[in-house]
């Protein structure tokens, strides 16, 4: 609450104070967990008729916990700043599996504040441990039957604290939730208890945590969302076999653009493409991380709330991808990324879905590795451009950019300054946008250009540059989607399709234009079918959002409450959106289990 005090300015003091009360239940539960080992040892000594016992080791036990919890605390507030959720199993896996990328992501964190808080927590904790904990304890004389009763009562109380009482419902994260202000709920939620719960839950993939109704009923509701009166499409391309180049742009939230976010001068090239190509102006990312955006864009597969399918390569391989379909149609397939392709199992996905050529940081000279993430976007885009000039047509290339990622490093001058992260973020976005402009200027000189469809889509949104959208607000997920190129029919250039859609819909939309059957992309719908339903789904850690025909709603699965509702006066539609969102998350998670 101290770190994020700016966000608490408009919240009543009494409600902020209530945070400490509602935190007690899980705080006491965590205390009881860490007391188990000393309590069991104490009980053994108590029953063995010892009079005096040296317990100096408890000071060392406490020291380990003080250091561990202090580190977790500072990691937590930095993760919360970026992800909008508390430290969880995914963050730990991220740090263990890809330590270099983790350090790069944390490079934009406030170092002085982080170290100051860490030192304060360590100093206070270790001082109290030194002052309050004795090295020796003496047991009072008592008959054995009395000692047994005391031991049973003590262990029983500790168990009840762990469980949360004698009620039917044991402790869960929901116990800490009490406010309509999500940040207070997160402040109330014990950090270490939540992390432990997340790690345990992450190991349980055989049970669907999102059961809201009968499974068959949920599946029927989802099926109805994808039903169309007529399976048809607007044909916007001059040919059914163009080359296809997809740019998946790191953190290119709609708020960066002039056409969607009313920001001047950050993305002049992308804004120009939106006016000259086919622009889908109401598209939402399926999640808030690159792994989710990559899967959502290329396979049409939705996000899973707390889970991510990239952690299970054996399941990930079973979902279809655009690259597989095009490879089967004779396309030359390639994937370009300036970073480490093994990060978050990207490589397992890429190579397991018929991308026959993979370019990553290992394909560039060490002198070009000037970014913490790898090669800058300009180098990667130029590499693909050079390879395209010698590639056999038709070809399908995917480029995943990275420069517009924390810590927002650049090989050139920062256009908007580098004093704070907002300026840096705008500058790195401007750089990537300029790389797009340079790429297309050079591509127009090549013979393959006139027969190529270029697709531009973000991997996910971002809280910057406006810094006003929480993780549960729909605007956080609003992203651009643009089709561009001479291969587009003249009558569709400059056309804006403003009906609600999802990042997941790219697969079915693209394949329909190429006259390729997309029936196995069950979670993707054709944005150019006039008969389709206009909806989008997204999720974050234990929450989801559902938007249909301009009405947006988000739901927190832990607190069991609606966090955002754009039209609260429409109670009937609100209930329908909530029902659809629950059915959607339940059904997709069940499919994930069944894969």
Coordinates of C-alpha atoms in Angstrom, one line a residue:
X1 CA 0.0 0.0 0.0
X2 CA 3.0 2.3 0.6
X3 CA 4.5 1.5 -2.8
X4 CA 1.2 2.1 -4.7
X5 CA -0.1 4.9 -2.5
X6 CA -0.9 7.0 -5.6
X7 CA -3.6 4.5 -6.7
X8 CA -5.2 4.7 -3.2
X9 CA -5.7 8.5 -3.1
X10 CA -9.4 8.4 -3.9
X11 CA -10.2 5.5 -1.6
X12 CA -11.8 6.3 1.9
X13 CA -9.4 5.9 4.8
X14 CA -11.7 3.6 6.6
X15 CA -11.7 1.1 3.7
X16 CA -7.9 1.3 3.5
X17 CA -7.7 0.6 7.2
X18 CA -10.1 -2.4 6.7
X19 CA -7.4 -4.0 4.5
X20 CA -5.4 -4.9 7.6
X21 CA -8.4 -6.6 9.3
X22 CA -9.3 -8.7 6.2
X23 CA -5.7 -9.7 5.8
X24 CA -5.5 -11.4 9.3
X25 CA -7.1 -14.7 8.3
X26 CA -4.5 -15.6 5.7
X27 CA -1.7 -13.9 7.6
X28 CA -2.5 -16.2 10.6
X29 CA -2.7 -19.2 8.3
X30 CA 0.8 -18.4 6.9
X31 CA 2.1 -18.0 10.4
X32 CA 0.7 -21.4 11.4
X33 CA 2.3 -23.0 8.3
X34 CA 5.8 -21.7 9.2
X35 CA 5.3 -22.6 12.8
X36 CA 4.7 -26.3 12.1
X37 CA 8.4 -27.4 12.3
X38 CA 9.2 -25.5 15.6
X39 CA 5.9 -26.6 17.1
X40 CA 6.4 -30.3 16.4
X41 CA 10.0 -30.1 17.8
X42 CA 8.7 -28.2 20.8
X43 CA 5.9 -30.8 21.4
X44 CA 8.4 -33.6 21.3
X45 CA 10.6 -32.0 23.9
X46 CA 7.6 -31.0 26.0
X47 CA 6.4 -34.6 26.2
X48 CA 9.9 -36.0 26.8
X49 CA 10.2 -34.5 30.3
X50 CA 13.1 -32.2 29.5
X51 CA 13.4 -29.2 31.8
X52 CA 15.6 -26.8 29.8
X53 CA 16.1 -26.8 26.0
X54 CA 18.4 -24.7 23.8
X55 CA 16.4 -23.3 20.9
X56 CA 19.1 -21.1 19.3
X57 CA 18.4 -22.9 16.0
X58 CA 15.0 -21.1 15.9
X59 CA 16.8 -17.8 15.4
X60 CA 18.5 -19.3 12.3
X61 CA 15.2 -20.7 11.2
X62 CA 13.7 -17.2 11.5
X63 CA 16.6 -15.6 9.8
X64 CA 16.1 -17.8 6.7
X65 CA 12.4 -16.9 6.6
X66 CA 13.0 -13.2 7.1
X67 CA 15.5 -13.1 4.2
X68 CA 13.2 -15.3 2.0
X69 CA 10.0 -13.3 2.7
X70 CA 11.8 -10.0 2.3
X71 CA 13.0 -11.0 -1.1
X72 CA 9.6 -12.3 -2.1
X73 CA 8.0 -9.0 -1.0
X74 CA 10.2 -6.8 -3.2
X75 CA 9.8 -9.2 -6.1
X76 CA 6.1 -9.0 -5.5
X77 CA 5.7 -5.3 -5.8
X78 CA 7.8 -5.1 -9.0
X79 CA 5.8 -7.9 -10.6
X80 CA 2.5 -6.3 -9.5
X81 CA 3.6 -3.1 -11.2
X82 CA 4.1 -4.9 -14.5
X83 CA 1.6 -7.8 -14.4
X84 CA -1.2 -6.4 -12.2
X85 CA -1.1 -9.6 -10.2
X86 CA 0.8 -10.9 -7.2
X87 CA 3.9 -13.1 -7.4
X88 CA 2.8 -16.6 -8.4
X89 CA 4.1 -19.9 -9.7
X90 CA 4.3 -18.6 -13.2
X91 CA 6.7 -15.8 -12.1
X92 CA 8.9 -18.3 -10.3
X93 CA 9.0 -20.6 -13.3
X94 CA 9.8 -17.6 -15.5
X95 CA 12.8 -16.8 -13.3
X96 CA 14.1 -20.3 -13.0
X97 CA 13.7 -21.3 -16.6
X98 CA 14.8 -18.1 -18.2
X99 CA 16.9 -16.1 -15.7
X100 CA 18.4 -13.7 -18.3
X101 CA 15.0 -12.7 -19.7
X102 CA 13.8 -12.3 -16.1
X103 CA 16.6 -9.9 -15.4
X104 CA 15.8 -8.0 -18.6
X105 CA 12.1 -7.7 -17.6
X106 CA 13.0 -6.4 -14.2
X107 CA 15.5 -3.9 -15.5
X108 CA 12.9 -1.1 -15.6
X109 CA 12.0 -1.6 -11.9
X110 CA 13.0 1.2 -9.5
X111 CA 16.3 -0.1 -8.2
X112 CA 16.7 2.4 -5.3
X113 CA 13.2 1.8 -4.0
X114 CA 13.6 -1.9 -4.3
X115 CA 16.9 -2.0 -2.4
X116 CA 15.6 0.4 0.2
X117 CA 12.5 -1.6 0.9
X118 CA 14.5 -4.8 1.0
X119 CA 17.0 -3.4 3.5
X120 CA 14.3 -2.0 5.7
X121 CA 12.4 -5.4 5.8
X122 CA 15.7 -7.2 6.5
X123 CA 16.8 -4.8 9.1
X124 CA 13.5 -4.8 11.1
X125 CA 13.0 -8.5 10.8
X126 CA 16.5 -9.5 11.9
X127 CA 16.5 -7.0 14.7
X128 CA 13.2 -8.3 16.1
X129 CA 14.5 -11.8 15.7
X130 CA 17.6 -10.9 17.8
X131 CA 15.6 -9.0 20.5
X132 CA 12.5 -11.2 20.9
X133 CA 13.6 -14.8 20.4
X134 CA 15.3 -16.5 23.4
X135 CA 18.0 -19.1 23.1
X136 CA 16.7 -21.3 25.9
X137 CA 13.3 -22.2 27.2
X138 CA 12.3 -23.9 30.5
X139 CA 9.3 -26.2 30.7
X140 CA 7.0 -26.1 33.8
X141 CA 6.4 -29.3 35.7
X142 CA 3.1 -31.0 34.9
X143 CA 1.6 -34.5 34.8
X144 CA 1.9 -36.3 31.5
X145 CA -1.9 -36.3 31.0
X146 CA -1.9 -32.5 31.3
X147 CA 1.0 -32.2 28.8
X148 CA -0.9 -34.4 26.3
X149 CA -3.9 -32.2 26.5
X150 CA -1.8 -29.1 26.1
X151 CA 0.0 -30.6 23.1
X152 CA -3.3 -31.7 21.4
X153 CA -4.8 -28.3 22.0
X154 CA -1.8 -26.4 20.7
X155 CA -1.5 -28.6 17.6
X156 CA -5.3 -28.4 17.1
X157 CA -5.2 -24.6 17.2
X158 CA -2.4 -24.4 14.8
X159 CA -4.3 -26.7 12.4
X160 CA -7.4 -24.5 12.7
X161 CA -5.3 -21.5 11.9
X162 CA -3.9 -23.2 8.8
X163 CA -7.4 -24.2 7.7
X164 CA -9.1 -21.0 8.6
X165 CA -11.5 -22.2 11.3
X166 CA -14.0 -25.0 11.8
X167 CA -16.4 -23.9 9.0
X168 CA -17.1 -26.0 5.9
X169 CA -15.0 -23.8 3.6
X170 CA -11.2 -23.9 4.2
X171 CA -9.0 -20.9 3.5
X172 CA -8.7 -19.6 0.0
X173 CA -7.6 -16.4 -1.7
X174 CA -11.3 -15.3 -1.6
X175 CA -11.0 -14.9 2.2
X176 CA -8.9 -11.8 1.8
X177 CA -11.2 -10.1 -0.8
X178 CA -13.6 -7.5 0.6
X179 CA -13.4 -4.4 -1.6
X180 CA -14.6 -3.1 -4.9
X181 CA -11.1 -1.7 -5.3
X182 CA -9.0 -4.6 -6.5
X183 CA -5.7 -3.2 -5.3
X184 CA -7.0 -3.4 -1.7
X185 CA -8.0 -7.0 -2.2
X186 CA -4.5 -7.7 -3.5
X187 CA -2.9 -5.8 -0.5
X188 CA -5.0 -7.9 1.9
X189 CA -4.0 -11.2 0.2
X190 CA -0.9 -12.6 2.0
X191 CA 1.9 -12.7 -0.5
X192 CA 3.6 -15.9 0.6
X193 CA 0.3 -17.8 1.2
X194 CA -0.9 -16.8 -2.3
X195 CA 2.4 -18.0 -3.8
X196 CA 2.3 -21.3 -2.0
X197 CA -1.3 -21.8 -3.1
X198 CA -0.4 -20.9 -6.7
X199 CA 2.4 -23.4 -6.8
X200 CA 0.2 -26.2 -5.5
X201 CA -2.7 -25.3 -7.8
X202 CA -0.3 -25.2 -10.8
X203 CA 0.6 -28.9 -10.2
X204 CA -3.1 -29.9 -10.5
X205 CA -4.0 -29.8 -14.2
X206 CA -6.4 -32.8 -14.1
X207 CA -9.1 -30.9 -12.3
X208 CA -11.0 -27.9 -13.9
X209 CA -10.9 -25.0 -11.4
X210 CA -13.6 -23.2 -13.3
X211 CA -16.7 -25.3 -12.9
X212 CA -19.7 -22.9 -13.0
X213 CA -22.4 -25.1 -14.4
X214 CA -23.0 -28.5 -16.1
X215 CA -20.2 -29.2 -18.6
X216 CA -22.5 -30.1 -21.5
X217 CA -24.5 -26.9 -20.9
X218 CA -21.4 -24.8 -20.9
X219 CA -20.2 -26.4 -24.1
X220 CA -23.6 -25.8 -25.7
X221 CA -23.4 -22.1 -24.8
X222 CA -19.9 -21.8 -26.4
X223 CA -21.1 -23.7 -29.5
X224 CA -23.9 -21.2 -29.9
X225 CA -21.4 -18.3 -29.8
X226 CA -19.7 -19.6 -32.9
X227 CA -22.8 -20.6 -34.8
X228 CA -23.4 -18.6 -38.0
X229 CA -26.5 -18.5 -40.2
X230 CA -24.3 -18.7 -43.2
X231 CA -20.7 -19.9 -43.5
X232 CA -19.4 -17.3 -45.9
X233 CA -16.9 -14.5 -46.1
X234 CA -16.2 -11.2 -47.8
X235 CA -13.4 -11.9 -50.3
X236 CA -10.9 -9.0 -49.9
X237 CA -7.8 -10.4 -51.7
X238 CA -7.0 -10.5 -55.4
X239 CA -5.6 -14.0 -55.1
X240 CA -6.0 -17.0 -52.8
X241 CA -2.3 -17.8 -52.7
X242 CA -0.5 -14.7 -51.6
X243 CA 2.7 -14.6 -49.6
X244 CA 1.8 -13.9 -46.0
X245 CA 3.9 -12.0 -43.5
X246 CA 2.6 -11.6 -40.0
X247 CA 4.1 -9.0 -37.6
X248 CA 3.4 -9.8 -34.0
X249 CA 4.3 -6.5 -32.3
X250 CA 5.5 -6.5 -28.7
X251 CA 3.2 -4.5 -26.3
X252 CA 1.6 -2.5 -29.2
X253 CA -1.5 -1.5 -27.3
X254 CA -4.2 0.5 -29.1
X255 CA -3.3 3.4 -26.8
X256 CA 0.0 3.9 -28.7
X257 CA -1.8 4.8 -31.9
X258 CA -3.5 8.0 -33.2
X259 CA -6.4 6.1 -34.8
X260 CA -7.3 4.2 -31.6
X261 CA -5.5 6.0 -28.7
X262 CA -5.4 9.5 -29.9
X263 CA -1.7 9.7 -29.3
X264 CA 0.2 11.9 -31.7
X265 CA 3.5 11.0 -33.4
X266 CA 4.2 7.6 -31.8
X267 CA 3.1 5.3 -34.6
X268 CA 2.8 7.3 -37.8
X269 CA 3.5 4.3 -40.1
X270 CA 1.0 2.0 -38.4
X271 CA -1.6 4.8 -38.4
X272 CA -1.0 5.3 -42.2
X273 CA -1.4 1.5 -42.8
X274 CA -4.7 1.5 -40.9
X275 CA -6.0 4.1 -43.3
X276 CA -4.7 2.4 -46.5
X277 CA -5.3 -1.2 -45.6
X278 CA -8.1 -3.2 -43.9
X279 CA -8.4 -2.0 -40.3
X280 CA -10.1 -4.0 -37.5
X281 CA -10.6 -1.3 -34.9
X282 CA -12.3 -3.3 -32.1
X283 CA -9.9 -6.2 -31.5
X284 CA -8.9 -7.4 -28.1
X285 CA -5.9 -9.5 -27.0
X286 CA -6.7 -12.8 -25.4
X287 CA -4.3 -12.3 -22.6
X288 CA -1.6 -10.0 -21.1
X289 CA 1.6 -11.9 -21.9
X290 CA 3.5 -12.7 -25.0
X291 CA 3.2 -16.4 -24.8
X292 CA -0.6 -16.0 -24.7
X293 CA -0.6 -13.5 -27.5
X294 CA 1.6 -15.7 -29.7
X295 CA -0.6 -18.8 -29.2
X296 CA -3.8 -16.7 -29.5
X297 CA -2.7 -15.1 -32.8
X298 CA -1.3 -18.1 -34.6
X299 CA -3.6 -20.9 -33.3
X300 CA -6.7 -19.1 -32.2
X301 CA -6.5 -20.9 -28.8
X302 CA -7.8 -18.9 -25.8
X303 CA -6.1 -18.2 -22.5
X304 CA -6.7 -20.3 -19.5
X305 CA -6.9 -17.9 -16.6
X306 CA -4.1 -19.0 -14.2
X307 CA -2.7 -21.5 -16.7
X308 CA -0.8 -21.2 -19.9
X309 CA -0.7 -24.0 -22.5
X310 CA 3.0 -23.2 -23.4
X311 CA 4.0 -24.9 -20.1
X312 CA 2.7 -28.2 -21.4
X313 CA 4.4 -28.7 -24.8
X314 CA 2.8 -32.1 -25.2
X315 CA -0.6 -30.5 -25.1
X316 CA 0.5 -27.4 -27.1
X317 CA 1.5 -29.7 -30.0
X318 CA -2.1 -30.9 -30.3
X319 CA -3.6 -27.6 -31.2
X320 CA -3.5 -26.5 -34.9
X321 CA -1.6 -23.4 -36.1
X322 CA -1.8 -21.3 -39.3
X323 CA 1.8 -22.4 -40.1
X324 CA 0.7 -26.0 -40.3
X325 CA -2.2 -25.3 -42.7
X326 CA 0.0 -23.2 -45.0
X327 CA 2.8 -25.7 -45.0
X328 CA 0.4 -28.3 -46.1
X329 CA -0.6 -26.0 -49.0
X330 CA 3.0 -25.8 -50.2
X331 CA 4.0 -22.6 -48.4
X332 CA 7.6 -22.0 -47.3
X333 CA 7.4 -21.3 -43.6
X334 CA 9.7 -19.3 -41.4
X335 CA 9.8 -17.6 -37.9
X336 CA 11.9 -14.6 -37.0
X337 CA 12.6 -13.4 -33.4
X338 CA 15.6 -11.4 -32.1
X339 CA 15.5 -13.1 -28.7
X340 CA 16.0 -16.5 -27.2
X341 CA 13.5 -18.8 -28.9
X342 CA 13.6 -21.3 -26.0
X343 CA 12.0 -18.6 -23.8
X344 CA 8.6 -19.7 -22.5
X345 CA 8.7 -22.8 -24.8
X346 CA 8.4 -20.6 -28.0
X347 CA 10.8 -23.0 -29.8
X348 CA 8.7 -26.0 -28.9
X349 CA 5.7 -24.3 -30.4
X350 CA 7.5 -23.0 -33.5
X351 CA 9.2 -26.2 -34.4
X352 CA 6.2 -28.3 -33.5
X353 CA 3.9 -26.5 -35.9
X354 CA 5.7 -26.8 -39.2
X355 CA 7.8 -23.7 -39.2
X356 CA 10.7 -25.0 -41.3
X357 CA 13.1 -22.1 -40.7
X358 CA 13.7 -20.5 -37.3
X359 CA 15.8 -17.3 -36.9
X360 CA 16.5 -16.2 -33.3
X361 CA 19.3 -14.5 -31.4
X362 CA 21.7 -17.3 -32.2
X363 CA 21.4 -16.4 -35.9
X364 CA 23.0 -12.9 -35.4
X365 CA 26.5 -11.8 -34.6
X366 CA 27.4 -11.2 -31.0
X367 CA 28.1 -7.6 -31.9
X368 CA 24.4 -7.2 -32.8
X369 CA 23.3 -8.4 -29.3
X370 CA 23.1 -4.9 -27.9
X371 CA 19.7 -5.3 -26.2
X372 CA 19.1 -7.4 -23.0
X373 CA 16.5 -9.3 -25.0
X374 CA 18.7 -9.9 -28.1
X375 CA 18.7 -8.3 -31.6
X376 CA 16.8 -5.1 -32.1
X377 CA 13.8 -5.1 -34.4
X378 CA 15.5 -3.3 -37.2
X379 CA 18.1 -6.1 -37.6
X380 CA 15.4 -8.8 -37.4
X381 CA 13.1 -7.1 -39.9
X382 CA 16.0 -6.6 -42.3
X383 CA 17.0 -10.3 -42.0
X384 CA 13.6 -11.4 -43.0
X385 CA 13.5 -9.0 -45.9
X386 CA 16.8 -10.3 -47.2
X387 CA 15.7 -13.9 -46.9
X388 CA 12.4 -13.2 -48.6
X389 CA 14.2 -12.0 -51.7
X390 CA 15.5 -15.5 -52.2
X391 CA 12.6 -17.5 -50.8
X392 CA 10.5 -19.7 -53.0
X393 CA 6.9 -18.4 -53.3
X394 CA 4.4 -18.6 -51.8
X395 CA 6.0 -18.1 -48.4
X396 CA 4.6 -17.5 -44.9
X397 CA 6.8 -15.6 -42.4
X398 CA 6.1 -14.6 -38.8
X399 CA 8.0 -11.9 -37.1
X400 CA 7.8 -11.4 -33.3
X401 CA 9.3 -8.0 -32.3
X402 CA 10.9 -7.4 -28.9
X403 CA 12.3 -3.9 -28.7
X404 CA 9.1 -2.4 -27.2
X405 CA 9.6 -4.5 -24.1
X406 CA 10.9 -3.6 -20.7
X407 CA 13.6 -2.2 -20.1
X408 CA 12.8 -0.3 -23.3
X409 CA 16.4 -0.1 -24.7
X410 CA 17.2 1.5 -28.0
X411 CA 20.1 1.6 -30.5
X412 CA 19.2 5.2 -31.3
X413 CA 18.2 8.4 -29.6
X414 CA 15.0 8.3 -27.6
X415 CA 12.4 10.2 -29.6
X416 CA 10.3 11.1 -26.5
X417 CA 13.0 11.2 -23.9
X418 CA 14.2 8.6 -21.4
X419 CA 13.5 10.2 -18.1
X420 CA 10.8 7.7 -17.1
X421 CA 9.2 4.5 -18.5
X422 CA 6.4 6.3 -20.3
X423 CA 8.9 8.3 -22.3
X424 CA 11.0 5.2 -23.0
X425 CA 7.9 3.2 -23.9
X426 CA 6.8 5.7 -26.4
X427 CA 10.3 5.9 -27.8
X428 CA 10.7 2.2 -28.3
X429 CA 7.3 2.0 -29.9
X430 CA 8.2 4.8 -32.3
X431 CA 11.4 2.9 -33.1
X432 CA 9.6 -0.3 -34.0
X433 CA 7.0 1.7 -36.0
X434 CA 9.9 3.3 -37.9
X435 CA 11.3 -0.1 -38.6
X436 CA 8.0 -1.2 -40.1
X437 CA 8.1 1.9 -42.4
X438 CA 11.6 1.2 -43.5
X439 CA 10.8 -2.5 -44.1
X440 CA 7.8 -1.7 -46.3
X441 CA 9.7 1.0 -48.2
X442 CA 12.4 -1.6 -49.1
X443 CA 9.9 -4.4 -49.7
X444 CA 8.0 -2.3 -52.3
X445 CA 11.1 -2.5 -54.5
X446 CA 11.0 -6.4 -54.5
X447 CA 9.2 -8.5 -57.0
X448 CA 7.3 -10.5 -54.4
X449 CA 5.8 -7.4 -52.8
X450 CA 2.7 -7.1 -55.1
X451 CA 1.7 -10.7 -54.2
X452 CA 2.1 -10.3 -50.4
X453 CA -0.4 -9.8 -47.6
X454 CA 1.1 -8.1 -44.5
X455 CA -0.7 -8.6 -41.2
X456 CA 0.1 -6.4 -38.2
X457 CA -1.2 -7.4 -34.7
X458 CA 0.0 -6.8 -31.2
X459 CA 0.8 -9.7 -28.9
X460 CA -1.0 -8.0 -26.0
X461 CA -1.8 -4.6 -24.6
X462 CA 0.1 -2.6 -21.9
X463 CA -0.7 -0.2 -19.0
X464 CA 1.5 2.4 -20.7
X465 CA 1.6 5.0 -22.1
X466 CA -1.6 6.2 -20.4
X467 CA -0.9 4.3 -17.2
X468 CA -4.6 4.4 -16.3
X469 CA -5.8 0.9 -17.2
X470 CA -5.8 -1.9 -14.6
X471 CA -5.3 -5.5 -15.6
X472 CA -9.1 -6.1 -15.4
X473 CA -10.1 -3.2 -17.6
X474 CA -10.9 -4.0 -21.3
X475 CA -8.9 -1.1 -22.6
X476 CA -5.8 -2.9 -21.3
X477 CA -6.4 -5.6 -24.0
X478 CA -7.5 -3.3 -26.9
X479 CA -5.0 -3.8 -29.8
X480 CA -4.7 -3.0 -33.5
X481 CA -5.2 -5.5 -36.3
X482 CA -4.3 -4.4 -39.9
X483 CA -4.3 -6.2 -43.2
X484 CA -2.1 -4.4 -45.8
X485 CA -0.7 -4.8 -49.2
X486 CA -1.2 -4.5 -53.0
X487 CA -2.9 -7.9 -52.9
X488 CA -6.0 -6.3 -51.2
X489 CA -8.8 -5.4 -53.6
X490 CA -9.1 -1.7 -54.2
X491 CA -12.6 -1.5 -52.9
X492 CA -11.5 -2.7 -49.5
X493 CA -8.5 -0.5 -49.0
X494 CA -9.2 2.0 -46.2
X495 CA -12.1 -0.1 -44.9
X496 CA -12.6 -0.1 -41.2
X497 CA -14.4 -3.1 -39.6
X498 CA -15.5 -1.8 -36.2
X499 CA -17.3 -4.9 -34.8
X500 CA -15.9 -6.5 -31.7
X501 CA -13.5 -9.3 -32.3
X502 CA -10.5 -11.1 -30.8
X503 CA -6.9 -11.8 -31.5
X504 CA -7.9 -15.4 -31.7
X505 CA -10.0 -14.6 -34.8
X506 CA -6.9 -14.0 -37.0
X507 CA -6.5 -17.7 -37.8
X508 CA -10.0 -18.3 -39.1
X509 CA -10.1 -14.9 -40.9
X510 CA -6.9 -15.4 -42.7
X511 CA -7.5 -19.0 -43.7
X512 CA -10.9 -18.1 -45.1
X513 CA -9.3 -15.6 -47.4
X514 CA -6.9 -18.3 -48.6
X515 CA -9.8 -20.7 -49.1
X516 CA -8.4 -23.1 -46.5
X517 CA -10.7 -25.0 -44.2
X518 CA -10.4 -23.7 -40.7
X519 CA -13.0 -26.1 -39.0
X520 CA -10.4 -27.4 -36.6
X521 CA -9.8 -23.8 -35.3
X522 CA -12.9 -24.1 -33.1
X523 CA -12.0 -21.0 -31.0
X524 CA -11.4 -18.7 -33.9
X525 CA -14.2 -17.0 -36.0
X526 CA -14.0 -15.3 -39.3
X527 CA -14.0 -11.5 -38.8
X528 CA -15.1 -11.0 -42.5
X529 CA -18.2 -13.2 -42.2
X530 CA -21.1 -10.7 -41.8
X531 CA -23.1 -13.4 -39.9
X532 CA -20.7 -14.0 -37.1
X533 CA -21.3 -13.0 -33.4
X534 CA -19.4 -9.9 -32.4
X535 CA -17.6 -10.9 -29.2
X536 CA -14.2 -11.2 -27.6
X537 CA -12.9 -13.0 -24.5
X538 CA -9.7 -12.4 -22.5
X539 CA -8.3 -13.5 -19.2
X540 CA -5.6 -12.8 -16.7
X541 CA -4.5 -14.6 -13.5
X542 CA -7.9 -15.9 -12.2
X543 CA -10.1 -13.4 -13.9
X544 CA -11.8 -13.1 -17.3
X545 CA -13.4 -10.5 -19.5
X546 CA -16.2 -10.8 -22.1
X547 CA -17.2 -8.2 -24.6
X548 CA -20.1 -8.4 -27.0
X549 CA -21.5 -5.6 -29.2
X550 CA -19.8 -2.9 -27.2
X551 CA -20.9 -4.1 -23.8
X552 CA -17.8 -5.2 -21.7
X553 CA -17.7 -7.0 -18.4
X554 CA -14.9 -8.5 -16.3
X555 CA -15.1 -11.0 -13.5
X556 CA -12.7 -11.9 -10.7
X557 CA -12.8 -15.6 -10.1
X558 CA -11.1 -15.3 -6.7
X559 CA -13.3 -12.6 -5.2
X560 CA -16.4 -13.9 -7.2
X561 CA -17.3 -10.4 -8.2
X562 CA -17.8 -8.2 -11.3
X563 CA -14.8 -5.8 -11.5
X564 CA -15.9 -3.8 -14.5
X565 CA -19.2 -3.3 -16.3
X566 CA -19.5 -0.8 -19.1
X567 CA -23.3 -0.9 -19.0
X568 CA -24.5 -1.8 -15.5
X569 CA -28.0 -0.4 -16.3
X570 CA -28.5 -3.3 -18.7
X571 CA -29.0 -6.1 -16.1
X572 CA -30.2 -8.7 -18.6
X573 CA -27.3 -8.3 -20.9
X574 CA -24.9 -8.2 -18.0
X575 CA -26.1 -11.5 -16.7
X576 CA -25.8 -13.0 -20.3
X577 CA -22.2 -11.7 -20.7
X578 CA -21.3 -13.2 -17.3
X579 CA -22.8 -16.5 -18.2
X580 CA -21.1 -16.6 -21.6
X581 CA -17.7 -15.7 -20.0
X582 CA -18.0 -18.4 -17.4
X583 CA -19.0 -21.0 -19.9
X584 CA -16.2 -20.0 -22.2
X585 CA -13.5 -20.3 -19.5
X586 CA -14.9 -23.5 -18.2
X587 CA -15.1 -25.1 -21.6
X588 CA -11.6 -24.0 -22.9
X589 CA -10.0 -25.2 -19.7
X590 CA -11.8 -28.6 -20.0
X591 CA -10.5 -28.9 -23.5
X592 CA -7.0 -28.1 -22.3
X593 CA -7.3 -30.9 -19.7
X594 CA -8.6 -33.3 -22.3
X595 CA -5.8 -32.6 -24.8

